[in-house]
Coordinates of C-alpha atoms and ligand atoms in Angstrom, one line a residue:
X1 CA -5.9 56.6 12.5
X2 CA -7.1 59.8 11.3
X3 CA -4.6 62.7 10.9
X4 CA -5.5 64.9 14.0
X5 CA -4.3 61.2 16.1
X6 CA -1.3 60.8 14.0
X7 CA -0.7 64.7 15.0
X8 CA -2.0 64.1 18.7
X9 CA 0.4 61.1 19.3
X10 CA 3.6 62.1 17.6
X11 CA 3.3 65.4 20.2
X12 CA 3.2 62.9 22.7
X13 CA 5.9 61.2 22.0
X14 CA 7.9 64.0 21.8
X15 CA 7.2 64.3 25.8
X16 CA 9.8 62.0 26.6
X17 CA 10.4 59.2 28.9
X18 CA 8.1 56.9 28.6
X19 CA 5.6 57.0 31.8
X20 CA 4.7 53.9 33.6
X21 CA 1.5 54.1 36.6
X22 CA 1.9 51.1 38.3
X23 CA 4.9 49.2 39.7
X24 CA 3.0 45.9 40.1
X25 CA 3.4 42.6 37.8
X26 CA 2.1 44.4 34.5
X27 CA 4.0 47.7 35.3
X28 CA 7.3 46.3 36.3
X29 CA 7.5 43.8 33.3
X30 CA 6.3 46.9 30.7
X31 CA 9.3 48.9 32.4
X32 CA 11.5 45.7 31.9
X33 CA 10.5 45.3 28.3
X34 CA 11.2 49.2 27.5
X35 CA 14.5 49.9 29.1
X36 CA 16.0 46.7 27.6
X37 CA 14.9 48.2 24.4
X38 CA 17.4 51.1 25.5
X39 CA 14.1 53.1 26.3
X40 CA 14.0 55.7 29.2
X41 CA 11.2 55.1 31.6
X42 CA 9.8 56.9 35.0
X43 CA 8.1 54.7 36.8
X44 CA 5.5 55.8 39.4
X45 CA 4.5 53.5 42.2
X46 CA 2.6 55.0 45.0
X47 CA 3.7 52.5 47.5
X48 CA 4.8 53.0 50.5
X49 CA 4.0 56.7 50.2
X50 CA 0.5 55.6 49.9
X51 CA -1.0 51.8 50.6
X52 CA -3.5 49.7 48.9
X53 CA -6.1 47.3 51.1
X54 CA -3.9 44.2 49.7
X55 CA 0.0 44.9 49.4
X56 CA 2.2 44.9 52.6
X57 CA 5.4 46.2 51.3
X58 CA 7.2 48.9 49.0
X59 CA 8.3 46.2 46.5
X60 CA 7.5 45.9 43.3
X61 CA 5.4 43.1 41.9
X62 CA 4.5 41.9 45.1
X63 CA 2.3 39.1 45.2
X64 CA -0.8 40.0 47.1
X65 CA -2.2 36.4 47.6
X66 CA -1.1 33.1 46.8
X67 CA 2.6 32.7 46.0
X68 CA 1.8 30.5 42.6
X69 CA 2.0 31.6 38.9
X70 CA -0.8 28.5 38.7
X71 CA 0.0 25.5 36.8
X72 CA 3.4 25.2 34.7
X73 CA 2.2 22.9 32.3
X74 CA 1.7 23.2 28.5
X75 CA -1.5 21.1 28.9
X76 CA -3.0 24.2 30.4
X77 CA -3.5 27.8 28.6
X78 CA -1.7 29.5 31.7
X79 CA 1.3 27.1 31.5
X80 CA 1.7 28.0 27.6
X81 CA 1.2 31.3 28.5
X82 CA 4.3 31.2 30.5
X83 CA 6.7 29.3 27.7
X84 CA 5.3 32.6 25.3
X85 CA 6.5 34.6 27.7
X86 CA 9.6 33.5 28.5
X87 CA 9.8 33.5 24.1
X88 CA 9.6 37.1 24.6
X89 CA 11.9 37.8 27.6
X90 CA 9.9 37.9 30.1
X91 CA 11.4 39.5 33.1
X92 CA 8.5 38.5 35.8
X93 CA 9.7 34.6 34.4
X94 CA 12.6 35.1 34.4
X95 CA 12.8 36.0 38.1
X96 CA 10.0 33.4 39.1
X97 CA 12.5 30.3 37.3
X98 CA 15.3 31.6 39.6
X99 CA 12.9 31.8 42.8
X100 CA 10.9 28.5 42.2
X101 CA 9.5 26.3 45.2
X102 CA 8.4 23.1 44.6
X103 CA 5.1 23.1 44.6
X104 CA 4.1 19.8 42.2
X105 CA 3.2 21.0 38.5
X106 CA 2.5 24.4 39.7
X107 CA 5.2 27.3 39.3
X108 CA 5.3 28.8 42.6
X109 CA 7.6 30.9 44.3
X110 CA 9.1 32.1 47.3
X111 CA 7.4 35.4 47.3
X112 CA 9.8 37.4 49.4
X113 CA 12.6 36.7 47.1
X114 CA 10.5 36.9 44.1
X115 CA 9.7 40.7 44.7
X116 CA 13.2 41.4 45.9
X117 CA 14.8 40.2 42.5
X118 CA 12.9 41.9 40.7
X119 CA 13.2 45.0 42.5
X120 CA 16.5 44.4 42.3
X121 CA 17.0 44.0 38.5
X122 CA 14.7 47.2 38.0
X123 CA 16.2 49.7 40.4
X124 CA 19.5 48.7 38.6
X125 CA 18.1 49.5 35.0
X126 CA 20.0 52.7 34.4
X127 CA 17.1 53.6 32.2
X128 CA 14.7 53.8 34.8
X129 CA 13.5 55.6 37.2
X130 CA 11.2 55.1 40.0
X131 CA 9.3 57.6 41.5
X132 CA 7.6 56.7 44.4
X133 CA 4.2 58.6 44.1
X134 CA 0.8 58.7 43.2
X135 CA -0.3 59.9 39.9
X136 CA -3.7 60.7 39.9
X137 CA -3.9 61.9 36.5
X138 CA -3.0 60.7 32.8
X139 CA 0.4 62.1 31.7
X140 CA 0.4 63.7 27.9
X141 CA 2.9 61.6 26.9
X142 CA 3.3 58.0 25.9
X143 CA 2.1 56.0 28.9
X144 CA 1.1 52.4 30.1
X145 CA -1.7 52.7 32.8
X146 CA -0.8 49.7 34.8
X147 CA -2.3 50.4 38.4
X148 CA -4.3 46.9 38.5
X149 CA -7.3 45.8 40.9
X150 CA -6.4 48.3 43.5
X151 CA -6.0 51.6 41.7
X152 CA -5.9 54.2 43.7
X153 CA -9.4 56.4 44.5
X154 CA -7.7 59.5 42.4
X155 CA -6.6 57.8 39.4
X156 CA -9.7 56.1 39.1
X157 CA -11.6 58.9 39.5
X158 CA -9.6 60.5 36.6
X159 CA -10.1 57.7 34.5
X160 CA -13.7 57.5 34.7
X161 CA -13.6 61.1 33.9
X162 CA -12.1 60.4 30.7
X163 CA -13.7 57.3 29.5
X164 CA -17.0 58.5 30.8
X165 CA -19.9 56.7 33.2
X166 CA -20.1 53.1 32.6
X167 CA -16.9 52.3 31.4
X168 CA -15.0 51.6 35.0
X169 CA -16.0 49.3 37.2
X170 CA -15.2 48.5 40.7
X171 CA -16.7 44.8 41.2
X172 CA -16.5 42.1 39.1
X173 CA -19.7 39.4 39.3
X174 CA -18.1 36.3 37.8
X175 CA -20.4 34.0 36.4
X176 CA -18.4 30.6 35.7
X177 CA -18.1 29.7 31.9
X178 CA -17.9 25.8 30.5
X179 CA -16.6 24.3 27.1
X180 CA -19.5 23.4 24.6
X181 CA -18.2 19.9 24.1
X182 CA -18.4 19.3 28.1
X183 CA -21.8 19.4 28.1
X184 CA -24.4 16.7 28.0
X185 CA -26.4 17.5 24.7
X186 CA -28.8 14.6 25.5
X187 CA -30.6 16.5 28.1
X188 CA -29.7 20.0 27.5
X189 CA -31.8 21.5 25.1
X190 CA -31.5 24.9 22.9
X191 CA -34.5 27.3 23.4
X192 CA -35.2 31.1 24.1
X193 CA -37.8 31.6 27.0
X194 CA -41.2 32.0 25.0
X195 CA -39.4 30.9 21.5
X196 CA -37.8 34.8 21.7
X197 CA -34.4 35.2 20.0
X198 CA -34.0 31.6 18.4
X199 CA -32.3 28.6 20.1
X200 CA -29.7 31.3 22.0
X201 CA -29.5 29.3 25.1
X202 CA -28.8 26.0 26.8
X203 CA -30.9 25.0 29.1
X204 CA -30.1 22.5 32.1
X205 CA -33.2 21.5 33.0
X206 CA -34.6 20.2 37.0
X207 CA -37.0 18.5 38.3
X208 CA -38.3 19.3 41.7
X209 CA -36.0 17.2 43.8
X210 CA -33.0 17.7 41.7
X211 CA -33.9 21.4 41.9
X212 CA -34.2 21.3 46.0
X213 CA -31.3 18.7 46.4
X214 CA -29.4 21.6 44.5
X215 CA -30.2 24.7 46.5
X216 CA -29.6 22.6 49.3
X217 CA -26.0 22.4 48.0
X218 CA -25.6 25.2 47.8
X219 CA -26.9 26.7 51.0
X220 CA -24.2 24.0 52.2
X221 CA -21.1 24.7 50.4
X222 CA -18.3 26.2 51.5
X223 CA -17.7 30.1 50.6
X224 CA -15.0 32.8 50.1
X225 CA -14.5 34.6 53.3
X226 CA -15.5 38.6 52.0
X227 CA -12.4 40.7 53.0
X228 CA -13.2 43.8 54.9
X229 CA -12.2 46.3 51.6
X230 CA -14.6 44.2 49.4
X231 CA -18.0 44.2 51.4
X232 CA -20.4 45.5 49.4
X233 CA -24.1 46.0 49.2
X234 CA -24.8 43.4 46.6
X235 CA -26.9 44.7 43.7
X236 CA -29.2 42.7 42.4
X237 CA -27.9 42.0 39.4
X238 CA -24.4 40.8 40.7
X239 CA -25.6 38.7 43.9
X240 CA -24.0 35.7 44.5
X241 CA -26.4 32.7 44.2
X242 CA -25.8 31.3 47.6
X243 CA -26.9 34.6 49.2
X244 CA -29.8 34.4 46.9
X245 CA -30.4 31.1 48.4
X246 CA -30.3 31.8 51.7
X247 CA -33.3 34.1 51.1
X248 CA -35.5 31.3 50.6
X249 CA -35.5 28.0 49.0
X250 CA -37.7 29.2 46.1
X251 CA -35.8 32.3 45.4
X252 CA -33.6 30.9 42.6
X253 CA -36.2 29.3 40.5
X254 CA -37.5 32.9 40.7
X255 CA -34.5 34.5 39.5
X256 CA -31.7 32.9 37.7
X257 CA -32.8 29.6 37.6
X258 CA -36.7 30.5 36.2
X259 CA -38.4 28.1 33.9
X260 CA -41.1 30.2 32.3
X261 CA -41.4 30.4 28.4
X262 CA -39.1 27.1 28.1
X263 CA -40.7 23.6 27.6
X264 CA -38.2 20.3 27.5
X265 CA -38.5 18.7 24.6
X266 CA -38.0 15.5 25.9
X267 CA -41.3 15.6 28.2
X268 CA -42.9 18.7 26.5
X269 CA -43.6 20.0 30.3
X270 CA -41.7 23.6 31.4
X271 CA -38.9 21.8 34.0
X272 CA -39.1 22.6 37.8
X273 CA -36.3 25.1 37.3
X274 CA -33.4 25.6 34.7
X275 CA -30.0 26.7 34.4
X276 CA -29.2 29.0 31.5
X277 CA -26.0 28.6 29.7
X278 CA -25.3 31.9 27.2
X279 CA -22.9 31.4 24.5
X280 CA -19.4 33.5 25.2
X281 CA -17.4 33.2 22.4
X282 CA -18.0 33.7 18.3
X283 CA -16.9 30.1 17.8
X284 CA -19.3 28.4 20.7
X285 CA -16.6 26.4 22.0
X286 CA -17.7 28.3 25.6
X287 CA -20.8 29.0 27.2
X288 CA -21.6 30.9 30.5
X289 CA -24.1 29.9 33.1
X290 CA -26.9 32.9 33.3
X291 CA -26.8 34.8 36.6
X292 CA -24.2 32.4 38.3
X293 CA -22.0 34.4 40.4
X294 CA -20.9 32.9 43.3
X295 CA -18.6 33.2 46.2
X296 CA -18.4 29.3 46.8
X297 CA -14.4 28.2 47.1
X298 CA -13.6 26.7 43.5
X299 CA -13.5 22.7 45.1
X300 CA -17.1 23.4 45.8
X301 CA -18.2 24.9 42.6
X302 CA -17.1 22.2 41.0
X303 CA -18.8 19.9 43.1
X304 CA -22.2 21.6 43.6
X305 CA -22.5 23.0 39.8
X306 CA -21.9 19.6 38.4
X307 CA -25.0 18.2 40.0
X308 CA -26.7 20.3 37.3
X309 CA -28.3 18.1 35.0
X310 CA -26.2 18.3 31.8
X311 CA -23.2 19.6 33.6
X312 CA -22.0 15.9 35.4
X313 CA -19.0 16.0 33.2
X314 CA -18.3 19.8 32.6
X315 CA -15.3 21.6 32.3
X316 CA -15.0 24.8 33.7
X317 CA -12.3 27.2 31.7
X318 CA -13.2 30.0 34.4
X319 CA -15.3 29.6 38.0
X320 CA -16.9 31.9 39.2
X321 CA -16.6 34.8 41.7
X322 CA -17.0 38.4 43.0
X323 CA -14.9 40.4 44.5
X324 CA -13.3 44.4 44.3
X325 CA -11.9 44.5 41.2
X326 CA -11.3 47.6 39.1
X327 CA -11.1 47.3 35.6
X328 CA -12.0 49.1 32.1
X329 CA -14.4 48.4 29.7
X330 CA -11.7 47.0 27.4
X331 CA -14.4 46.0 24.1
X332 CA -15.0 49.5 23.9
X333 CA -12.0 51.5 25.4
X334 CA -9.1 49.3 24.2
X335 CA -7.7 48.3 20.8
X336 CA -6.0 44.9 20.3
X337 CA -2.7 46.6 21.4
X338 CA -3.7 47.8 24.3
X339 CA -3.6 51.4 23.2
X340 CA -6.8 52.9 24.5
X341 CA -9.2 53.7 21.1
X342 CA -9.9 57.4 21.9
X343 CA -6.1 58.1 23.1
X344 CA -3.6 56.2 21.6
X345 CA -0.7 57.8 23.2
X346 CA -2.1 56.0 26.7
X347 CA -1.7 52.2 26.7
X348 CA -3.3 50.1 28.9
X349 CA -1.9 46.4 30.7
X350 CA -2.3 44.7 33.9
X351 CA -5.6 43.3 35.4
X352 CA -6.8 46.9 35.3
X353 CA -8.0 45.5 31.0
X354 CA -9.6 42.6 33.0
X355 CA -7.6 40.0 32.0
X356 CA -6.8 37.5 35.6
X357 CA -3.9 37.1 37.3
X358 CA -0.4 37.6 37.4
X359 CA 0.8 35.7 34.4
X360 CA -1.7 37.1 32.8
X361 CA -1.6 40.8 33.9
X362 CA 2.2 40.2 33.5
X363 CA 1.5 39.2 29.9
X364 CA -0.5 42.3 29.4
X365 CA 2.3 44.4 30.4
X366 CA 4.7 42.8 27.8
X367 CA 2.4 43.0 24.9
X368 CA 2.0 47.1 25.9
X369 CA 5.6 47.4 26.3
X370 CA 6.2 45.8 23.3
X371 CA 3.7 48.5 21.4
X372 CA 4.9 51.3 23.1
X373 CA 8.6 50.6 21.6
X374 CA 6.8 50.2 18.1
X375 CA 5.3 53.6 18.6
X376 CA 8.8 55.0 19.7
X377 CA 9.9 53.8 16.1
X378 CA 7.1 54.4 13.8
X379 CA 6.1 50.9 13.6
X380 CA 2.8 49.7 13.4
X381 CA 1.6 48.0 16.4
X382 CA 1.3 44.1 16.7
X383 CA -0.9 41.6 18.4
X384 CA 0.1 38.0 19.0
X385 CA -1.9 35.7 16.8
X386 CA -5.4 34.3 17.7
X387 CA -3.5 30.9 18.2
X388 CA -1.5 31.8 21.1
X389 CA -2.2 31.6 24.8
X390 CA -1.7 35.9 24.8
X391 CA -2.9 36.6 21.3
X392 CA -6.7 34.7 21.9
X393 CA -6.5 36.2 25.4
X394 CA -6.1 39.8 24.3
X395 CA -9.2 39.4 21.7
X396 CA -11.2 38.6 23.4
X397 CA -10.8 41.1 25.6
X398 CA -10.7 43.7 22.9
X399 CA -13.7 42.4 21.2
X400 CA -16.1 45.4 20.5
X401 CA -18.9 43.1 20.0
X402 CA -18.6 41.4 23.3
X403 CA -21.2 43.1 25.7
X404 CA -21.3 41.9 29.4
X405 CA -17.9 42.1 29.6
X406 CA -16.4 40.3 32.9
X407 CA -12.7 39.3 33.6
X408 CA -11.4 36.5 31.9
X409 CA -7.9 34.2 32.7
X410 CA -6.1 32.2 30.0
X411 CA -7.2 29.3 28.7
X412 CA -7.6 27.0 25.8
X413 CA -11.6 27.8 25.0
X414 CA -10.6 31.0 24.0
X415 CA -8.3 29.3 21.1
X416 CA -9.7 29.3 17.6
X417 CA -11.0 25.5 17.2
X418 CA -8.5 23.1 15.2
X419 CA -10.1 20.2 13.1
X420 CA -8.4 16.8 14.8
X421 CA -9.4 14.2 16.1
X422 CA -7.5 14.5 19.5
X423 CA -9.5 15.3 22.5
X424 CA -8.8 16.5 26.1
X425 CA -4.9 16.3 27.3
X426 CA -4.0 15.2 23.4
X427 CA -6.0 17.8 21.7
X428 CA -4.5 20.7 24.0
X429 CA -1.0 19.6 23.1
X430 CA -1.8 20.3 19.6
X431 CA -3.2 23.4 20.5
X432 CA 0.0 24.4 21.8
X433 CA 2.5 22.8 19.1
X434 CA 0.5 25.3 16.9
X435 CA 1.2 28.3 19.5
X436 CA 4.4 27.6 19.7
X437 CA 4.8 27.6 16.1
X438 CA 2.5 30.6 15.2
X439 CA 4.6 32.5 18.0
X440 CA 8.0 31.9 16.5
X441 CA 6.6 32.8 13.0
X442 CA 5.0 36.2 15.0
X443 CA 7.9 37.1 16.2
X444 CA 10.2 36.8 12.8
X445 CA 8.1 38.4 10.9
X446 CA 7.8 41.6 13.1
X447 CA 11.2 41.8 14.0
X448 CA 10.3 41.1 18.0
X449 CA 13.4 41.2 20.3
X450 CA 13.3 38.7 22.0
X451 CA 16.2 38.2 23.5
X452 CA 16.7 38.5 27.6
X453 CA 20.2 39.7 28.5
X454 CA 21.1 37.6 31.8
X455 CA 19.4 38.8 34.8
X456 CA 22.5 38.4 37.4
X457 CA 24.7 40.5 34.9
X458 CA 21.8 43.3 35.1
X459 CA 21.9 43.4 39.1
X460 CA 25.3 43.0 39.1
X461 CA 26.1 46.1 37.0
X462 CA 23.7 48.1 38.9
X463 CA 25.0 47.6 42.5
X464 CA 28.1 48.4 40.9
X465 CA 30.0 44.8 41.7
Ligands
FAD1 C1 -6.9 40.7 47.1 C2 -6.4 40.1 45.8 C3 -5.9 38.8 45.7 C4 -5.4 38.3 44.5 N1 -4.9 37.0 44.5 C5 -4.4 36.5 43.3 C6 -3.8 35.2 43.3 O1 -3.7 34.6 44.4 N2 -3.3 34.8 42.2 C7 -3.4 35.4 41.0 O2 -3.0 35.0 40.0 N3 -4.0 36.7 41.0 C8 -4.5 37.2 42.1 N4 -5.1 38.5 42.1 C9 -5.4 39.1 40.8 C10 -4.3 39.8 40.1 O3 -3.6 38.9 39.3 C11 -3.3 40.6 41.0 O4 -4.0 41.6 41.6 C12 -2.1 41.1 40.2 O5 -1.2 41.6 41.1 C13 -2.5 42.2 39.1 O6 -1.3 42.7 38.6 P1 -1.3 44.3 38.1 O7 0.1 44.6 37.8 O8 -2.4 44.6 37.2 O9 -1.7 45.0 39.5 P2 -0.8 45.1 40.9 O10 0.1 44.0 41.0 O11 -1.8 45.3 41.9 O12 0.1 46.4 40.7 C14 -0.5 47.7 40.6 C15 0.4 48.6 41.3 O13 0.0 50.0 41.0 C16 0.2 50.7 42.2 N5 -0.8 51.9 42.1 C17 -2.1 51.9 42.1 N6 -2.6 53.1 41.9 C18 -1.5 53.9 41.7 C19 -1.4 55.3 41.3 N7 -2.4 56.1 41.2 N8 -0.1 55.8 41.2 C20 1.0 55.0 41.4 N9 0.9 53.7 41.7 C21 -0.4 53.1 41.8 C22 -0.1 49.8 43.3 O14 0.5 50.2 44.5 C23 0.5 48.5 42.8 O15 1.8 48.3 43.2 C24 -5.6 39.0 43.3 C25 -6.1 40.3 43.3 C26 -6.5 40.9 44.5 C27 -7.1 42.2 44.6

């Protein structure tokens, strides 16, 4: 940090409490995280003052869509994702353990209690207060921007006034994204189109009836209805696939799914058609499909995209999808700990980093929290390690040499690989035993408070009983 930023944010500091923007699942857990620290915090949520397309009440962290945190177990990156956060007193876990419906090995909740706890337990915080407006520009002071998908047409115009052109966005174009060792080396081959660039790509390649028996597929499946707040003109470079199907049964092998400049080794003839896969991550151990956005439900991707030569057996850590979603450039804007590069007195959590869902944009919140209360005390700030379901999460987001950048969830193909023999369910479990491990380690050796003072006594001192 050079001396003018050390300068810039101990002035900020000064400008005490703590601001939070946002008093959704990111917002109210950073607000959580910082008064149980003893910090003061205002928090302003705009609701009901001023709606969004997808909430329906003034509570906090209300969930706008399904009523499931996803799948509780460790055997999935979102389910140790959870156990880390309840490691770290997680106040969004806290209140989902106590409002639980069954709902097999997911964690799901009933929602209307869900949001009323927590209200609950954050209106009582005597180090908090909630201001129920819309801030449409960045306070001085130390701040979390938590405002998530939905963030309201003034902030975000304020934001992409100070991050510039290009580094907001208002749609995400999900392409889904595979594990390397799900897919069928023996007939995908490596190649750039026309030898260009090395062997960058994997290439599914069709012959003309797989090709048409494909598109047919996928003219067929089942879609996402488009809500009224996200229709959109689709550009062409973020059009869903089926709608590029429905323009003509040769319009894919046109576009995304064009053969020219690749030859299969195994007949030496260019295929009928071919489906790109790009490697996403430095290690390889995930690849994204080339120009695959799609609004088909995630039952039918699975079905349909698996009839991809190659792909019969893949595993898909992310489908894909498109949908109003407004989030940063994070590999340029954001540093590991979620302070923003250019303006480290403003911290950034929630979906609004593009990171999905609520654990996830819960997690985000945490790990801000957390930094902002390091700040407060002249500590440096911390990142979980690369081994952990929040640590690999957060870098990749943060990666400055990532370049497409696209919302990502939790989940294990982020993880640095591990050399065992295990495989699937087994090797996953290792994966975690060494989160679980590296996260207790994490959190002794920088001093992390982790401890969660009981909800009920919170409320209960609050309403004064
Ligand atoms: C329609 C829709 C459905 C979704 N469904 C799911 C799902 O089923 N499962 C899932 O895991 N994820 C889902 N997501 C994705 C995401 O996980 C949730 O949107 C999640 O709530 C994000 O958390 P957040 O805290 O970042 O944002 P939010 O929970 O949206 O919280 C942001 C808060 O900021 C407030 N706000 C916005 N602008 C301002 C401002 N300028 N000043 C003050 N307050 C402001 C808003 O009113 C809101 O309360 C969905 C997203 C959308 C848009």
């Amino acid at each position: 940090m050079s001396d003018r930023q050390i300068c810039d944010l101990r002035s900020a500091i000064c400008n005490f409490p703590v601001t939070v923007i946002g008093g959704g699942l990111a917002g109210s857990e950073a607000v959580w995280q910082l008064a149980r620290r003893g910090i003061p915090v205002r928090l302003y949520e705009m609701r009901p003052v001023r709606v969004t397309a997808a909430h329906h009440t003034d509570r906090l962290a209300e969930l706008v869509c399904s009523n499931s945190f996803r799948s509780a177990s460790l055997d999935t990156a979102v389910g140790l994702l959870k156990e880390e956060m309840r490691r770290l007193g997680s106040l969004v876990m806290q209140v989902a353990d106590r409002t639980r419906v069954p709902a097999g090995s997911a964690l799901a909740v009933d929602r209307e209690q869900f949001a009323s706890e927590l209200t609950a337990a954050i209106v009582a915080l005597p180090e908090v207060t909630l201001v129920r407006e819309e801030l449409s520009v960045l306070p001085d002071g130390l701040t979390i921007v938590a405002t998530g998908p939905l963030t309201s047409p003034g902030l975000a115009q304020c934001l992409q006034q100070t991050f510039g052109q290009g580094y907001l966005y208002f749609y995400d174009a999900i392409a889904p994204i595979v594990t390397s060792e799900s897919i069928d080396r023996s007939i995908v081959f490596s190649a750039s189109r026309y030898g260009k660039g090395g062997e960058d790509y994997l290439n599914c390649p069709m012959t003309r009836d797989e090709y048409y028996r494909f598109v047919d597929a996928v003219l067929h499946a089942q879609t996402v209805p488009t809500k009224n707040f996200e229709r959109c003109v689709y550009f062409e470079g973020c059009m869903p696939i089926e709608e590029m199907a429905r323009r003509g049964p040769d319009t894919l092998s046109f576009g995304p799914m064009r053969p020219v400049g690749l030859l299969d080794p195994r007949t030496g003839q260019r295929p009928y058609a071919v489906v790109q896969l790009r490697q996403d991550d430095h290690e390889a151990t995930l690849y994204n499909m080339v120009g695959f956005q799609t609004k088909m439900t995630y039952p039918e991707q699975r079905r349909v995209l698996r009839m991809i030569p190659g792909l019969e057996h893949a595993e898909f850590v992310r489908l894909g999808s498109l949908h109003r979603n407004t989030f940063i450039n994070s590999p340029r804007l954001l540093l590991p700990t979620l302070q923003l590069r250019a303006r480290q007195h403003t911290f950034v959590a929630g979906q609004l980093i593009g990171v999905e869902g609520y654990v996830e944009s819960a997690a985000a919140g945490l790990l801000a929290a957390i930094n902002v209360a390091r700040v407060l005390r002249d500590q440096e700030g911390v990142v979980p390690p690369a081994t952990t379901a929040l640590g690999s999460l957060v870098q990749y987001i943060t990666d400055p040499r990532r370049h497409d950048f696209q919302p990502m969830n939790a989940n294990y193909g982020l993880f640095p690989t591990i050399a065992t023999r295990e495989r699937g369910r087994d090797k996953r479990r290792v994966l975690a035993a060494r989160a679980a491990r590296d996260l207790q380690a994490w959190i002794a050796e920088h001093g992390i408070d982790a401890g969660t003072p009981d909800l009920s006594e919170v409320v209960r001192a609050g309403s004064g009983s």
